[in-house]
CSV table of C-alpha atoms in Angstrom, one decimal:
chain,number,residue,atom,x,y,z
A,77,UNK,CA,0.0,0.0,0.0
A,78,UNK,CA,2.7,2.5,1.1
A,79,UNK,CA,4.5,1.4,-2.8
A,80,UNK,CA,0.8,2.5,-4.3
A,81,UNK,CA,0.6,5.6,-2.5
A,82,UNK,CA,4.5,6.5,-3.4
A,83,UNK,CA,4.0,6.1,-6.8
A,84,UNK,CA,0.6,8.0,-6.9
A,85,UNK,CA,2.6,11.2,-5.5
A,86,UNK,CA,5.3,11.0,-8.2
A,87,UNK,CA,2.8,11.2,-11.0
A,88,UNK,CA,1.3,13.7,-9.4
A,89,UNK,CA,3.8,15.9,-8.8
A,90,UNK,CA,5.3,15.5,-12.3
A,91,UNK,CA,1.5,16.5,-13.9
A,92,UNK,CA,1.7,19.5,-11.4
A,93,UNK,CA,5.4,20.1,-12.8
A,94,UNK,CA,4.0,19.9,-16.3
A,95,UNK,CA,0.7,22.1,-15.8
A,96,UNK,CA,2.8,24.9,-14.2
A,97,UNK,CA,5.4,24.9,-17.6
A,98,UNK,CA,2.0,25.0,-19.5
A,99,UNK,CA,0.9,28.3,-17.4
A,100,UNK,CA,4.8,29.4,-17.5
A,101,UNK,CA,4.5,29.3,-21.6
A,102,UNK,CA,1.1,31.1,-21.2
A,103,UNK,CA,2.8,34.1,-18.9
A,104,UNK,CA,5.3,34.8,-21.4
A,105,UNK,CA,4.6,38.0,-23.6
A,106,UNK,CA,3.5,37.5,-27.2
A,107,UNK,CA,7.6,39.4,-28.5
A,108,UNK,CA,8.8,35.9,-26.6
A,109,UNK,CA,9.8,33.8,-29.6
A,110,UNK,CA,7.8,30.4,-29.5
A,111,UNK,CA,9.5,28.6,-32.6
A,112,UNK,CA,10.4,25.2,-32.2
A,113,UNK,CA,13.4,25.9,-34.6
A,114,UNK,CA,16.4,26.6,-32.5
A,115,UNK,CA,17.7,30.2,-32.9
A,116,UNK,CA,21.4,31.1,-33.4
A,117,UNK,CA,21.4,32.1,-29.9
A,118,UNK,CA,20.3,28.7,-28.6
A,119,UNK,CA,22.8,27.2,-30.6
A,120,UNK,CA,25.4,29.2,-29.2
A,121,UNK,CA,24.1,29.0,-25.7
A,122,UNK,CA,24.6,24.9,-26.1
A,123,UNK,CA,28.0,25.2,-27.2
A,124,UNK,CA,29.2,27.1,-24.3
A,125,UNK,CA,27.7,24.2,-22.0
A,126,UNK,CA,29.2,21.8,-24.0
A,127,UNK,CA,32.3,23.0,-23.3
A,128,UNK,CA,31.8,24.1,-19.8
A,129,UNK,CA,30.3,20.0,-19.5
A,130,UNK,CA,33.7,18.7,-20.8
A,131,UNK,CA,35.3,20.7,-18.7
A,132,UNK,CA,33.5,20.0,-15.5
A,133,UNK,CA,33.9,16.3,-16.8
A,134,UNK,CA,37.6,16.5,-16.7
A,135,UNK,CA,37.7,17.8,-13.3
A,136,UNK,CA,35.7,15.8,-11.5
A,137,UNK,CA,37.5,12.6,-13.1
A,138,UNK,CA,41.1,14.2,-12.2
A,139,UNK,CA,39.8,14.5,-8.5
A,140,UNK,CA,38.1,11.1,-8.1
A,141,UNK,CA,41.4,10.0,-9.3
A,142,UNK,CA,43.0,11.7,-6.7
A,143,UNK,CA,40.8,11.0,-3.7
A,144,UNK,CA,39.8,7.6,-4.2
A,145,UNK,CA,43.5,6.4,-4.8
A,146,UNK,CA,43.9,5.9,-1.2
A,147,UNK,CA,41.0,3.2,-1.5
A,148,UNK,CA,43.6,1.0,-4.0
A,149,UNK,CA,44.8,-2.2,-3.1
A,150,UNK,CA,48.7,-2.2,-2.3
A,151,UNK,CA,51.8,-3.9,-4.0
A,152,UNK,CA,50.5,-7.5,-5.0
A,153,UNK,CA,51.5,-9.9,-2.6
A,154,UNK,CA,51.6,-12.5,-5.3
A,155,UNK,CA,54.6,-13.2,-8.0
A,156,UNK,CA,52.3,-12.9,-10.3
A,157,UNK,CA,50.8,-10.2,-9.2
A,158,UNK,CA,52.6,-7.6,-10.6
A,159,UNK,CA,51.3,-8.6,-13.7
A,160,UNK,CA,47.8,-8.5,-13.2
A,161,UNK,CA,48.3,-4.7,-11.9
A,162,UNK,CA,50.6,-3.9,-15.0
A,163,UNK,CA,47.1,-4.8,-17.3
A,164,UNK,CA,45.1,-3.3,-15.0
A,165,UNK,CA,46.6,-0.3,-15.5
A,166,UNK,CA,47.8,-0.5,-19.1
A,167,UNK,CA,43.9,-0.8,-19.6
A,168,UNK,CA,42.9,1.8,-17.4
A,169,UNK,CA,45.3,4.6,-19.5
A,170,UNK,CA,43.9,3.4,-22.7
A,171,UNK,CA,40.3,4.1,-21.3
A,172,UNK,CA,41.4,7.3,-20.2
A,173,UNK,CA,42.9,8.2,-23.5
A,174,UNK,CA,40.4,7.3,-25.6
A,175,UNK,CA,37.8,9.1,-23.4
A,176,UNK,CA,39.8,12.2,-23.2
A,177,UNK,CA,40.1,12.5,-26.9
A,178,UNK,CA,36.6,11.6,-28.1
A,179,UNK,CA,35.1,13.4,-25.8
A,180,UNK,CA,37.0,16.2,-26.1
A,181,UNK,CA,36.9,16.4,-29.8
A,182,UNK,CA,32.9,15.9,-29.5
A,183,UNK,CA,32.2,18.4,-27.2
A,184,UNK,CA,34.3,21.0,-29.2
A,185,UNK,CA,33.1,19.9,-32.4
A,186,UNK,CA,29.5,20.3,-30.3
A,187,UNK,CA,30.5,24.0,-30.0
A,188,UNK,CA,33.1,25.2,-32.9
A,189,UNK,CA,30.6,23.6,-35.5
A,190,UNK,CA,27.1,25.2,-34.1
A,191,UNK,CA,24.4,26.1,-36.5
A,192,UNK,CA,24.6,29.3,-37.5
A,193,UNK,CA,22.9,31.2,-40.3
A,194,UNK,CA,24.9,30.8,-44.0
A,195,UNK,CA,27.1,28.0,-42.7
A,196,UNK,CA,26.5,24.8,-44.1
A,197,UNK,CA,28.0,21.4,-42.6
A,198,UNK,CA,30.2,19.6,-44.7
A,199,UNK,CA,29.7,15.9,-44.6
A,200,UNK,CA,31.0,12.4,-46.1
A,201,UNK,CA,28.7,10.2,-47.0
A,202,UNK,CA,31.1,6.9,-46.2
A,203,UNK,CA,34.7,7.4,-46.0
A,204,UNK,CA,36.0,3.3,-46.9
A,205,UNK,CA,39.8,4.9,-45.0
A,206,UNK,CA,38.3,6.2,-42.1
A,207,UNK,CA,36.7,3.4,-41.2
A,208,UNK,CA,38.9,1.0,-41.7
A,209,UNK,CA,41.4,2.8,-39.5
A,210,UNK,CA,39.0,3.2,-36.6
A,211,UNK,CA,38.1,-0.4,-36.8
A,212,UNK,CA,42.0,-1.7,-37.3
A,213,UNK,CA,43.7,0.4,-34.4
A,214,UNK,CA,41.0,-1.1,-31.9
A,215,UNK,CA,41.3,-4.3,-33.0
A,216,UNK,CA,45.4,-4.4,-32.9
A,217,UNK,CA,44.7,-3.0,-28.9
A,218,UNK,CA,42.0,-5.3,-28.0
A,219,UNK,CA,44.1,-8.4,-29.3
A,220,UNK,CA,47.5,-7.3,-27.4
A,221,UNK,CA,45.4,-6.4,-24.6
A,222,UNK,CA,44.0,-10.7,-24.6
A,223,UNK,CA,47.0,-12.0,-25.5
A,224,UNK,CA,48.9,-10.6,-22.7
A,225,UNK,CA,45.4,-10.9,-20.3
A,226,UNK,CA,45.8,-15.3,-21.4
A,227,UNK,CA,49.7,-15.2,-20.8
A,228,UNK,CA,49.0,-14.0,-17.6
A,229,UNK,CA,46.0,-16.1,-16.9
A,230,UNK,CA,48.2,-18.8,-17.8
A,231,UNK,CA,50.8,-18.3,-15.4
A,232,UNK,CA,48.0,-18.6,-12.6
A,233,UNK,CA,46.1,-21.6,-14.0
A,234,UNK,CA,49.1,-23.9,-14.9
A,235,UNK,CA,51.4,-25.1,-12.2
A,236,UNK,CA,54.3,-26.3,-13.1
A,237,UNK,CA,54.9,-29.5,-11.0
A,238,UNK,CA,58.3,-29.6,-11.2
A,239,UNK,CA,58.8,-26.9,-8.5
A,240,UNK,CA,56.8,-29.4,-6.0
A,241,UNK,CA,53.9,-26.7,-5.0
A,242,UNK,CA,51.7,-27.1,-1.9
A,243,UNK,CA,48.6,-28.6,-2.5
A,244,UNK,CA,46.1,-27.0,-0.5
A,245,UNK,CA,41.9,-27.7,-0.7
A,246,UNK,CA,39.9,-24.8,0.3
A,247,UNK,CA,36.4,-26.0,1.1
A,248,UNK,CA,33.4,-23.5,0.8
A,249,UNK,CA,30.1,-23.7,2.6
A,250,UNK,CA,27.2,-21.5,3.9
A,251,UNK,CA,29.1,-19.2,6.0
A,252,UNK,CA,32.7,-20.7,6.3
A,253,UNK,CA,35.6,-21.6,4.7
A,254,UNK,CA,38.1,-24.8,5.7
A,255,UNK,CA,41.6,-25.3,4.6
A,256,UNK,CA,43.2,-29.3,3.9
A,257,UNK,CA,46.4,-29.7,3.3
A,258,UNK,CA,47.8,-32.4,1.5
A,259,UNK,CA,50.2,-33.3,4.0
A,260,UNK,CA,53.5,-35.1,4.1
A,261,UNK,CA,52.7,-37.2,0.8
A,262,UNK,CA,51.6,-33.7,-0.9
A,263,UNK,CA,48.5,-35.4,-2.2
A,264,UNK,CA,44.9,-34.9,-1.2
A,265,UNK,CA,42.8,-38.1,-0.1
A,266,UNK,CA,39.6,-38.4,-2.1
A,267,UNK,CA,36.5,-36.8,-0.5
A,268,UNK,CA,32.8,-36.9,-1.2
A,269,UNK,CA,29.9,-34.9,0.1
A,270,UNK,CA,28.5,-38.7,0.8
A,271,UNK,CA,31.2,-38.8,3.3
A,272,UNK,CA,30.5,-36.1,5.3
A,273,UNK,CA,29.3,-37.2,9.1
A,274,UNK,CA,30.4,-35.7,12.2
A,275,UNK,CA,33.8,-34.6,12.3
A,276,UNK,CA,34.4,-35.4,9.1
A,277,UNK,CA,33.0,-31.9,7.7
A,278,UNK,CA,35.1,-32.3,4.6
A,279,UNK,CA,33.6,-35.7,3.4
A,280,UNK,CA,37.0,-37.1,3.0
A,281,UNK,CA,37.0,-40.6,2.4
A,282,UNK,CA,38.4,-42.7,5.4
A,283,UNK,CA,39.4,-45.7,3.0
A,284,UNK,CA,41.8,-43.5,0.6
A,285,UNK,CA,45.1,-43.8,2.3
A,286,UNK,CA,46.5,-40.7,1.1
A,287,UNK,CA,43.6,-39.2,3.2
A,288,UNK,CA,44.9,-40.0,6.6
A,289,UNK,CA,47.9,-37.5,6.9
A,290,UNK,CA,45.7,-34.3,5.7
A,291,UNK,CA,45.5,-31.5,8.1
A,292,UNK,CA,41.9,-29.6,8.1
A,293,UNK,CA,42.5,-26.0,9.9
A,294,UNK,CA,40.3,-23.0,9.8
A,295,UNK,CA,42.8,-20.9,9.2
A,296,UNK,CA,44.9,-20.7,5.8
A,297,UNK,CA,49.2,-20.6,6.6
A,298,UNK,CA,51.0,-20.2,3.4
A,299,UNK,CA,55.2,-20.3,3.5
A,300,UNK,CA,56.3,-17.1,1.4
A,301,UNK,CA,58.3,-17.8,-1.8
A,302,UNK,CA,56.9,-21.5,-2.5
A,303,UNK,CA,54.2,-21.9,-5.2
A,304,UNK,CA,50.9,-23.2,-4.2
A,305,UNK,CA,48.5,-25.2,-5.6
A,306,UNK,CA,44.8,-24.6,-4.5
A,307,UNK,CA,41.8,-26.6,-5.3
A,308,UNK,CA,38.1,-25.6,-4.5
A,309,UNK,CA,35.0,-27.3,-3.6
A,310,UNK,CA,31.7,-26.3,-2.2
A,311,UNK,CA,29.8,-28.1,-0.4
A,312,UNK,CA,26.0,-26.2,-1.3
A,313,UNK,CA,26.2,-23.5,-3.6
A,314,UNK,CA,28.0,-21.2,-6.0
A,315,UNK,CA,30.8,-19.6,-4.0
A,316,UNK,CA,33.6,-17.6,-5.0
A,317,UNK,CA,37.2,-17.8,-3.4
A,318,UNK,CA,38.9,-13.9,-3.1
A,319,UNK,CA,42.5,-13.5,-2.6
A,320,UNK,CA,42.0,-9.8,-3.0
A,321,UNK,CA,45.9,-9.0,-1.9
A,322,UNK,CA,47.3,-11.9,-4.2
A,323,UNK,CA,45.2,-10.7,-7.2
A,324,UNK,CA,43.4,-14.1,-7.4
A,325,UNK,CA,39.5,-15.4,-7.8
A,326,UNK,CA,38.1,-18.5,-8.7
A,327,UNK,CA,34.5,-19.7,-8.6
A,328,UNK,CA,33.8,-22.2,-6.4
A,329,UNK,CA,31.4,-24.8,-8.1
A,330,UNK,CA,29.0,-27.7,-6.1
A,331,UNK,CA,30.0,-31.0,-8.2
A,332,UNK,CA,33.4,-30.1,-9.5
A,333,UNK,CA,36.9,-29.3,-8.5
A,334,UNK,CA,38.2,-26.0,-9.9
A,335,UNK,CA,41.9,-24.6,-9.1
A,336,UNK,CA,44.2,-22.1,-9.6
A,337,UNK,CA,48.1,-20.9,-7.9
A,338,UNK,CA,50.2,-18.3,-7.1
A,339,UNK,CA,53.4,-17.6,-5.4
A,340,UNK,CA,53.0,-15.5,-2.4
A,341,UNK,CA,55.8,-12.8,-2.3
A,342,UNK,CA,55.5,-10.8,0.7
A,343,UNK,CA,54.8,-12.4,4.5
A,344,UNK,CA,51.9,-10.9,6.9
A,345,UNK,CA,54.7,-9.2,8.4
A,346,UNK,CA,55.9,-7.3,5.8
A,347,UNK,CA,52.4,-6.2,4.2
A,348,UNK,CA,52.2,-4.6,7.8
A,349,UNK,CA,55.3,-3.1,7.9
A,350,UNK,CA,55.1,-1.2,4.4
A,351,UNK,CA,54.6,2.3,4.2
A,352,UNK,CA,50.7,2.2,2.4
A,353,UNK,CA,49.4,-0.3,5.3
A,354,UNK,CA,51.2,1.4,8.0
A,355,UNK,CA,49.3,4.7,6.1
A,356,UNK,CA,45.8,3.1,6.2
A,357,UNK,CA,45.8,1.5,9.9
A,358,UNK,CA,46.5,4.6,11.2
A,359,UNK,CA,44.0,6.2,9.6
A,360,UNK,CA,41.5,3.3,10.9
A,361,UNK,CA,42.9,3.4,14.0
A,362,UNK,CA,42.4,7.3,14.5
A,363,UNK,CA,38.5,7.1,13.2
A,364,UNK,CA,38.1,3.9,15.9
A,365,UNK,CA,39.3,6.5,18.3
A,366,UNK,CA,36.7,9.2,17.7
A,367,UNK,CA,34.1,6.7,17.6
A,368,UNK,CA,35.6,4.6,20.7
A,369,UNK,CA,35.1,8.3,22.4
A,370,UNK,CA,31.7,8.5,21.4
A,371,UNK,CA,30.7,4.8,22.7
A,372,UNK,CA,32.3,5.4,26.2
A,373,UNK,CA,29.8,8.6,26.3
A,374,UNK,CA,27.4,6.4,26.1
A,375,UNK,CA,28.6,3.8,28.3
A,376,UNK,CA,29.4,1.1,25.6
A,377,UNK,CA,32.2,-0.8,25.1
A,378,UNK,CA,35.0,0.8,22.7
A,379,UNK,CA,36.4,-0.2,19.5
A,380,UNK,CA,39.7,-2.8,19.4
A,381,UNK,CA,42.9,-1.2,17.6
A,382,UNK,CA,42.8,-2.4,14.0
A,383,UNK,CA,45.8,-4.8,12.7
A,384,UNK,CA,45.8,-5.7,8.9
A,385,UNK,CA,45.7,-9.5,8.3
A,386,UNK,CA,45.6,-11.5,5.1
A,387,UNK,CA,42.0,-12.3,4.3
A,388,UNK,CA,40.1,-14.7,2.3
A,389,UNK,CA,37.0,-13.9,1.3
A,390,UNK,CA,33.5,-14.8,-0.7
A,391,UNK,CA,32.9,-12.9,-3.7
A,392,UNK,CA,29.0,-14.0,-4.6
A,393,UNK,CA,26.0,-13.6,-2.8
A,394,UNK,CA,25.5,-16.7,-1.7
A,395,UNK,CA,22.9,-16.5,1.7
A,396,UNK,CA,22.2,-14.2,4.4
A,397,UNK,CA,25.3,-14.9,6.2
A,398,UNK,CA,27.6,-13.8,3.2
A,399,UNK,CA,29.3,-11.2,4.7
A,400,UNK,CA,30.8,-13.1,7.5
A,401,UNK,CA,32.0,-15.5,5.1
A,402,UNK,CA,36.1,-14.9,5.8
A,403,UNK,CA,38.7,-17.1,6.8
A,404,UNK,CA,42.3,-15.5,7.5
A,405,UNK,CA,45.6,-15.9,5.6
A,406,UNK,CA,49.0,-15.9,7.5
A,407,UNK,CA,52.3,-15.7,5.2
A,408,UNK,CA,55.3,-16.2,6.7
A,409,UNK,CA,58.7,-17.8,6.8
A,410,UNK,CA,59.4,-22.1,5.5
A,411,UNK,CA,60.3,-22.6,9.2
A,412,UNK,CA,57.2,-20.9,10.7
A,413,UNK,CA,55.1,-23.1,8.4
A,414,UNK,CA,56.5,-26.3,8.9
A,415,UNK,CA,56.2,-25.7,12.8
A,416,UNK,CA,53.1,-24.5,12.8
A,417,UNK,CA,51.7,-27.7,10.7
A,418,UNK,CA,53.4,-30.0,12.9
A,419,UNK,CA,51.6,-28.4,15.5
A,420,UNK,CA,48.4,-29.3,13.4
A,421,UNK,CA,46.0,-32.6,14.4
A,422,UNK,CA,45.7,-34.8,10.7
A,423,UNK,CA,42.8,-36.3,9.4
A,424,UNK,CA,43.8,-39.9,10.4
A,425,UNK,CA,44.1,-38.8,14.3
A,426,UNK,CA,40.7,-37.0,14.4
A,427,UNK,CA,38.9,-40.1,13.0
A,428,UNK,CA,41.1,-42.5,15.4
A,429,UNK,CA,40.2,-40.2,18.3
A,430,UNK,CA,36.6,-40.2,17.1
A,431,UNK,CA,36.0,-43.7,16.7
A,432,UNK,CA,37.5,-44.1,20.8
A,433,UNK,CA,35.0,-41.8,21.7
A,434,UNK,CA,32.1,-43.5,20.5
A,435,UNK,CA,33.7,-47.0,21.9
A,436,UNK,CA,32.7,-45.3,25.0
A,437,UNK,CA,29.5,-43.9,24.4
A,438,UNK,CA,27.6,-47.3,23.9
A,439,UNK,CA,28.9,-48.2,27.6
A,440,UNK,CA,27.8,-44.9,29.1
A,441,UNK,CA,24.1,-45.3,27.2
A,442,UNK,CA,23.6,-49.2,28.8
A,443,UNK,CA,24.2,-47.8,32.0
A,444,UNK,CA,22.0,-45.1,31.9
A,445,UNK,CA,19.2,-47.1,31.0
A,446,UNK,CA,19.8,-49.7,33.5
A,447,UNK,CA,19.9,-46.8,36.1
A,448,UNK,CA,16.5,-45.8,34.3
A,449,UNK,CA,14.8,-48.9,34.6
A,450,UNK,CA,15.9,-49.6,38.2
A,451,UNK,CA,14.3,-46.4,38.8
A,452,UNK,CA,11.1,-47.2,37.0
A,453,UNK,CA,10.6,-50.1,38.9
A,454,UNK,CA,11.1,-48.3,42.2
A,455,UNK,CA,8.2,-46.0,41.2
A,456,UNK,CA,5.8,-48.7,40.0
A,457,UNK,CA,6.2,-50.3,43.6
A,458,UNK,CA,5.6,-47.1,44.9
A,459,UNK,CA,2.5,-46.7,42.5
């Protein structure tokens, strides 16, 4: 009802707008030229606002450039990285080109060739030159610009195995993510959505012995400097994996295994340390201050200090609980990983201690129910 009611005030209030231009023409005196044919002075008036649009155009461009850079991702923390932000940009100037010069040459045109009275437009009916040069020069851009996009693409979709990457599975479902590494062996054990009961949350399957020695975390370490090869599955629906830092996405599809790898270049550490993040938590920091301020006031608990981690995150819409959909990525040193995995319970031990645990529950449920039926027959005496 409230929709209805909305939509009824709009169309009246645009037939009041259009009944009041009606009187407006009315009011005017009868020396006020009424031609629908555009005079030279409306011609001339819409050049100057061409211009004064291109113009306006170009600055507000030149500051959104300049404002919103500190809203850019920093240095790639990826080998490959580079690369994706050297076509980013390469594609970004030619835009920028382009729209500088056709626009620019439009809106003056717009204004050097207005009507005026005597002057007659010159015109080519087809010009077979012309044409082919603005059709050749886009096409010669557009085809570097793929071929470089695929080499790069390439670099990120084919691992070589030679340099012995990590295997890594990350495991999507509504709202959380779950890491498995391949461990000591380097190769995953199968899993199945069939599988999964329990602790088993992964469906990996018990009876694959290459299974046993994975290592299931909810949290993603990565040793900097070794390649790593990450495979995806999702357990419900259409997810989307987001290394935003290492310049890396890949859908993340129920029924199939998709992959891609990358090199990560620069440790947590070091992301924190450099002179753009150190820049940005600051700024954070001081507006959790002001706000922190305003919370005490009103006797709530204040903000936490911010510190930048390495994130992973969902990039589709995949349920209410998208947003929280994160898991965090640590980079650091060969020996930091290695300890920190060793420190890490495998697949086979959370099974074995599993299975120990419900050894014991049968024994725990007979005597509870003996202890229930000696009570029941206490109370039918009773009764």
């Amino acid at each position: 009802m409230t929709v209805f009611l909305i939509i009824i005030v709009i169309a009246l209030f645009a037939v009041t707008v259009w009944q009041m231009s009606k009187i407006f023409d009315l009011s005017r005196g009868t020396h006020t030229d009424s031609s629908q044919v555009a005079s030279e002075r409306d011609n001339k008036i819409n050049g100057y606002l061409m211009l004064m649009f291109v113009i306006f155009l170009y600055v507000i461009s030149i500051y959104c450039f300049w404002f919103y850079s500190k809203f850019y991702l920093p240095e790639a923390a990826s080998e490959h990285g580079s690369e994706v932000d050297t076509l980013m940009f390469i594609s970004i100037g030619l835009i920028m080109f382009v729209q500088v010069l056709t626009q620019g040459l439009l809106h003056w045109f717009a204004y050097k060739y207005r009507g005026e009275k005597g002057k007659k437009a010159l015109f080519f009916a087809d010009n077979d030159k012309l044409e082919f040069i603005w059709t050749i020069i886009p096409v010669i851009v557009l085809a570097g610009l793929i071929i470089y996009g695929l080499f790069t693409w390439s670099d990120i979709m084919n691992i070589n195995e030679e340099e012995d990457p990590l295997v890594v599975e990350v495991y999507a479902y509504q709202f959380a993510w779950r890491a498995r590494y391949s461990g000591d062996d380097n190769t995953l054990g199968k899993a199945n959505v069939r599988f999964i009961q329990g602790v088993n949350q992964l469906g990996v399957d018990e009876s694959d012995s290459y299974g046993s020695d994975d290592v299931i975390t909810t949290e993603l370490h990565l040793p900097v400097g070794r390649p790593v090869l990450f495979k995806f599955r999702s357990q419900d629906v259409l997810h989307s994996a987001y290394f935003p830092h290492f310049r890396a996405q890949m859908n993340v599809v129920p029924g199939m295994i998709t992959q891609f790898g990358f090199t990560p270049s620069l440790t947590s550490e070091e992301m924190r340390e450099s002179e753009y993040m150190v820049e940005k938590v600051g700024r954070i920091n001081g507006i959790r201050k002001d706000k922190s301020k305003e919370l005490m006031a009103a006797g709530e608990v204040p903000l936490d200090s911010y510190e930048f981690e390495y994130f992973l995150l969902c990039n589709k819409i995949c349920g209410q609980g998208h947003y929280n959909m994160q898991m965090k990525i640590v980079v650091e040193s060969e020996e930091d990983y290695n300890a920190w995995i060793k420190e890490q319970q495998t697949f086979g031990e959370t099974m074995a201690a599993q299975k120990e645990t419900k050894e014991d529950v049968p024994v725990d449920l007979e005597e509870a129910a003996m202890e229930a039926e000696e009570v029941a027959v206490v109370d039918n005496k009773n009764n």
